[in-house]
Amino acid sequence: MDRGQLVPDELTINLVKDRLQNEDCEDGFLLDGFPRTVKQAEALDSFLNENGNSIDVALLIDVPFSFILERMTGRRVCTDCGASFHIKFNPPKIGGKCDLCGGNLMQRKDDCEDTVNERLDVYEKQTQPLIEYYKNGNILKTVDGARTIELVFDDIRSLLGAVSK
Ligand SMILES: [Zn+2]
């Protein structure tokens, strides 16, 4: 992960399968950062189909690569509680300190510029094909992610609200 590479498919798929069998997933679940490859998506679909379930929505938060670079390299994470901030878009009240617990903020290694560029390459090759995969399944919904956190959040909430009703 530090080099911007993906965790192997088999490992990830098994972790997710295990997690989805917990009681708190019975009424539904939201996956963030999985699947990242078509192979993972196919494994997820067949696992769910075996249990008479399926994915309702695949959410694409569409953001130009230049925005992603700025967002990721500006991200700072609390070393104590894991809360996430951004030096430009969501700055902490006191520089370098967590608003929630006062812990120190640091840049994760996978948010450094070289690693982000590598991650974007990996995304293009391995994850981008998922857009076509879910388009073909007629469950792809796209949200314009190049806006404020509040607007993107509102869009996502109304999209998911429409689904859960
Ligand atoms: Zn904290």
mmCIF file of C-alpha atoms and ligand atoms in Angstrom:
data_model
loop_
_atom_site.group_PDB
_atom_site.id
_atom_site.type_symbol
_atom_site.label_atom_id
_atom_site.label_comp_id
_atom_site.label_asym_id
_atom_site.label_seq_id
_atom_site.Cartn_x
_atom_site.Cartn_y
_atom_site.Cartn_z
ATOM 1 C CA MET A 1 0.000 0.000 0.000
ATOM 2 C CA ASP A 2 2.888 2.402 0.786
ATOM 3 C CA ARG A 3 4.051 2.060 -2.804
ATOM 4 C CA GLY A 4 0.582 2.897 -4.133
ATOM 5 C CA GLN A 5 -0.138 -0.692 -5.157
ATOM 6 C CA LEU A 6 -3.314 -2.595 -4.431
ATOM 7 C CA VAL A 7 -3.608 -5.400 -1.898
ATOM 8 C CA PRO A 8 -3.918 -8.782 -3.747
ATOM 9 C CA ASP A 9 -7.491 -9.631 -4.880
ATOM 10 C CA GLU A 10 -7.835 -12.911 -2.977
ATOM 11 C CA LEU A 11 -6.890 -11.377 0.363
ATOM 12 C CA THR A 12 -9.204 -8.409 -0.060
ATOM 13 C CA ILE A 13 -12.139 -10.506 -1.268
ATOM 14 C CA ASN A 14 -11.902 -12.853 1.704
ATOM 15 C CA LEU A 15 -11.657 -9.988 4.189
ATOM 16 C CA VAL A 16 -14.792 -8.383 2.734
ATOM 17 C CA LYS A 17 -16.727 -11.681 2.604
ATOM 18 C CA ASP A 18 -15.949 -12.300 6.272
ATOM 19 C CA ARG A 19 -16.988 -8.787 7.247
ATOM 20 C CA LEU A 20 -20.270 -8.921 5.298
ATOM 21 C CA GLN A 21 -21.362 -11.953 7.310
ATOM 22 C CA ASN A 22 -21.461 -9.929 10.523
ATOM 23 C CA GLU A 23 -24.872 -9.212 12.000
ATOM 24 C CA ASP A 24 -24.647 -5.456 11.392
ATOM 25 C CA CYS A 25 -24.644 -6.056 7.615
ATOM 26 C CA GLU A 26 -27.989 -7.867 7.586
ATOM 27 C CA ASP A 27 -29.987 -4.748 6.668
ATOM 28 C CA GLY A 28 -27.447 -3.501 4.185
ATOM 29 C CA PHE A 29 -23.958 -2.070 3.982
ATOM 30 C CA LEU A 30 -21.855 0.525 2.254
ATOM 31 C CA LEU A 31 -18.416 -0.365 0.904
ATOM 32 C CA ASP A 32 -15.790 2.349 0.505
ATOM 33 C CA GLY A 33 -12.656 1.480 -1.437
ATOM 34 C CA PHE A 34 -13.886 -1.960 -2.457
ATOM 35 C CA PRO A 35 -14.126 -3.362 -5.068
ATOM 36 C CA ARG A 36 -11.111 -1.861 -6.823
ATOM 37 C CA THR A 37 -10.808 -4.361 -9.657
ATOM 38 C CA VAL A 38 -13.295 -6.079 -11.960
ATOM 39 C CA LYS A 39 -12.180 -9.396 -10.487
ATOM 40 C CA GLN A 40 -13.141 -8.177 -7.002
ATOM 41 C CA ALA A 41 -16.488 -6.897 -8.299
ATOM 42 C CA GLU A 42 -17.267 -10.243 -9.902
ATOM 43 C CA ALA A 43 -16.344 -12.096 -6.702
ATOM 44 C CA LEU A 44 -18.539 -9.730 -4.674
ATOM 45 C CA ASP A 45 -21.478 -10.194 -7.047
ATOM 46 C CA SER A 46 -21.287 -13.974 -7.001
ATOM 47 C CA PHE A 47 -20.934 -14.023 -3.207
ATOM 48 C CA LEU A 48 -24.027 -11.819 -2.828
ATOM 49 C CA ASN A 49 -25.996 -13.729 -5.469
ATOM 50 C CA GLU A 50 -25.371 -16.985 -3.600
ATOM 51 C CA ASN A 51 -27.179 -15.395 -0.670
ATOM 52 C CA GLY A 52 -29.977 -13.920 -2.788
ATOM 53 C CA ASN A 53 -28.585 -10.398 -2.529
ATOM 54 C CA SER A 54 -27.137 -7.864 -4.922
ATOM 55 C CA ILE A 55 -25.607 -4.410 -5.010
ATOM 56 C CA ASP A 56 -28.203 -1.608 -5.320
ATOM 57 C CA VAL A 57 -25.939 1.257 -6.303
ATOM 58 C CA ALA A 58 -22.366 1.796 -7.397
ATOM 59 C CA LEU A 59 -21.450 5.373 -6.597
ATOM 60 C CA LEU A 60 -18.859 7.133 -8.731
ATOM 61 C CA ILE A 61 -17.566 10.337 -7.162
ATOM 62 C CA ASP A 62 -16.134 11.905 -10.266
ATOM 63 C CA VAL A 63 -13.101 14.167 -9.718
ATOM 64 C CA PRO A 64 -10.373 15.264 -12.176
ATOM 65 C CA PHE A 65 -6.921 13.796 -11.417
ATOM 66 C CA SER A 66 -5.484 17.281 -10.749
ATOM 67 C CA PHE A 67 -8.056 17.778 -7.959
ATOM 68 C CA ILE A 68 -7.290 14.365 -6.522
ATOM 69 C CA LEU A 69 -3.594 15.158 -6.358
ATOM 70 C CA GLU A 70 -4.278 18.410 -4.488
ATOM 71 C CA ARG A 71 -6.728 16.736 -2.130
ATOM 72 C CA MET A 72 -4.628 13.726 -1.258
ATOM 73 C CA THR A 73 -1.316 15.511 -0.813
ATOM 74 C CA GLY A 74 -3.069 18.038 1.472
ATOM 75 C CA ARG A 75 -4.635 15.400 3.666
ATOM 76 C CA ARG A 76 -3.469 15.103 7.285
ATOM 77 C CA VAL A 77 -4.504 12.335 9.622
ATOM 78 C CA CYS A 78 -4.542 12.311 13.441
ATOM 79 C CA THR A 79 -2.013 9.820 14.811
ATOM 80 C CA ASP A 80 -4.187 9.247 17.903
ATOM 81 C CA CYS A 81 -7.838 9.014 16.783
ATOM 82 C CA GLY A 82 -7.526 8.710 12.986
ATOM 83 C CA ALA A 83 -9.611 11.828 12.212
ATOM 84 C CA SER A 84 -8.910 13.290 8.783
ATOM 85 C CA PHE A 85 -8.225 16.942 7.880
ATOM 86 C CA HIS A 86 -7.048 18.905 4.849
ATOM 87 C CA ILE A 87 -4.614 21.829 4.946
ATOM 88 C CA LYS A 88 -6.750 23.751 2.411
ATOM 89 C CA PHE A 89 -10.296 22.333 2.316
ATOM 90 C CA ASN A 90 -10.825 21.217 5.918
ATOM 91 C CA PRO A 91 -8.042 22.745 8.026
ATOM 92 C CA PRO A 92 -7.751 22.000 11.759
ATOM 93 C CA LYS A 93 -8.431 24.932 14.099
ATOM 94 C CA ILE A 94 -4.853 24.767 15.385
ATOM 95 C CA GLY A 95 -2.177 23.922 12.785
ATOM 96 C CA GLY A 96 -0.881 20.367 13.078
ATOM 97 C CA LYS A 97 -3.288 19.455 15.906
ATOM 98 C CA CYS A 98 -6.465 17.354 15.834
ATOM 99 C CA ASP A 99 -9.710 19.266 16.559
ATOM 100 C CA LEU A 100 -11.228 16.232 18.235
ATOM 101 C CA CYS A 101 -8.504 14.964 20.566
ATOM 102 C CA GLY A 102 -5.546 17.355 20.244
ATOM 103 C CA GLY A 103 -3.322 14.621 18.802
ATOM 104 C CA ASN A 104 -0.613 15.322 16.214
ATOM 105 C CA LEU A 105 -1.545 15.376 12.517
ATOM 106 C CA MET A 106 0.670 13.732 9.934
ATOM 107 C CA GLN A 107 0.718 12.967 6.221
ATOM 108 C CA ARG A 108 0.274 9.283 5.499
ATOM 109 C CA LYS A 109 2.948 7.805 3.278
ATOM 110 C CA ASP A 110 0.367 6.852 0.651
ATOM 111 C CA ASP A 111 -0.717 10.517 0.416
ATOM 112 C CA CYS A 112 2.759 11.726 -0.696
ATOM 113 C CA GLU A 113 2.872 13.073 -4.267
ATOM 114 C CA ASP A 114 4.899 10.229 -5.828
ATOM 115 C CA THR A 115 2.676 7.635 -4.218
ATOM 116 C CA VAL A 116 -0.504 9.458 -5.258
ATOM 117 C CA ASN A 117 0.688 9.546 -8.883
ATOM 118 C CA GLU A 118 1.396 5.822 -8.692
ATOM 119 C CA ARG A 119 -2.061 5.268 -7.180
ATOM 120 C CA LEU A 120 -3.660 7.215 -10.045
ATOM 121 C CA ASP A 121 -1.804 5.020 -12.565
ATOM 122 C CA VAL A 122 -3.029 1.919 -10.769
ATOM 123 C CA TYR A 123 -6.542 3.390 -10.663
ATOM 124 C CA GLU A 124 -6.564 3.999 -14.425
ATOM 125 C CA LYS A 125 -5.409 0.483 -15.237
ATOM 126 C CA GLN A 126 -7.273 -1.557 -12.623
ATOM 127 C CA THR A 127 -10.144 0.388 -11.100
ATOM 128 C CA GLN A 128 -11.449 2.608 -13.919
ATOM 129 C CA PRO A 129 -12.795 -0.450 -15.822
ATOM 130 C CA LEU A 130 -15.317 -0.798 -12.958
ATOM 131 C CA ILE A 131 -17.181 2.237 -14.309
ATOM 132 C CA GLU A 132 -18.031 0.247 -17.434
ATOM 133 C CA TYR A 133 -18.778 -2.855 -15.340
ATOM 134 C CA TYR A 134 -21.394 -1.103 -13.199
ATOM 135 C CA LYS A 135 -22.731 0.921 -16.141
ATOM 136 C CA ASN A 136 -23.482 -2.385 -17.849
ATOM 137 C CA GLY A 137 -25.209 -3.547 -14.670
ATOM 138 C CA ASN A 138 -27.376 -0.390 -14.752
ATOM 139 C CA ILE A 139 -26.515 0.549 -11.158
ATOM 140 C CA LEU A 140 -23.898 3.254 -11.714
ATOM 141 C CA LYS A 141 -24.723 6.668 -10.241
ATOM 142 C CA THR A 142 -22.317 9.543 -10.753
ATOM 143 C CA VAL A 143 -21.809 12.461 -8.395
ATOM 144 C CA ASP A 144 -19.744 15.504 -9.364
ATOM 145 C CA GLY A 145 -17.014 15.388 -6.722
ATOM 146 C CA ALA A 146 -15.282 18.615 -7.807
ATOM 147 C CA ARG A 147 -17.375 20.685 -5.385
ATOM 148 C CA THR A 148 -17.528 21.397 -1.672
ATOM 149 C CA ILE A 149 -17.776 18.561 0.859
ATOM 150 C CA GLU A 150 -21.306 19.745 1.790
ATOM 151 C CA LEU A 151 -22.660 19.665 -1.778
ATOM 152 C CA VAL A 152 -21.113 16.296 -2.532
ATOM 153 C CA PHE A 153 -22.445 14.935 0.775
ATOM 154 C CA ASP A 154 -25.980 16.215 0.045
ATOM 155 C CA ASP A 155 -25.955 14.586 -3.392
ATOM 156 C CA ILE A 156 -24.754 11.261 -2.016
ATOM 157 C CA ARG A 157 -27.300 11.325 0.778
ATOM 158 C CA SER A 158 -30.239 12.004 -1.515
ATOM 159 C CA LEU A 159 -29.035 9.327 -3.939
ATOM 160 C CA LEU A 160 -28.752 6.715 -1.187
ATOM 161 C CA GLY A 161 -31.970 7.899 0.453
ATOM 162 C CA ALA A 162 -33.833 7.339 -2.804
ATOM 163 C CA VAL A 163 -32.443 3.802 -2.925
ATOM 164 C CA SER A 164 -33.239 2.776 0.659
ATOM 165 C CA LYS A 165 -36.906 3.828 0.441
HETATM 166 ZN ZN ZN B 1 -7.488 13.031 16.983
#
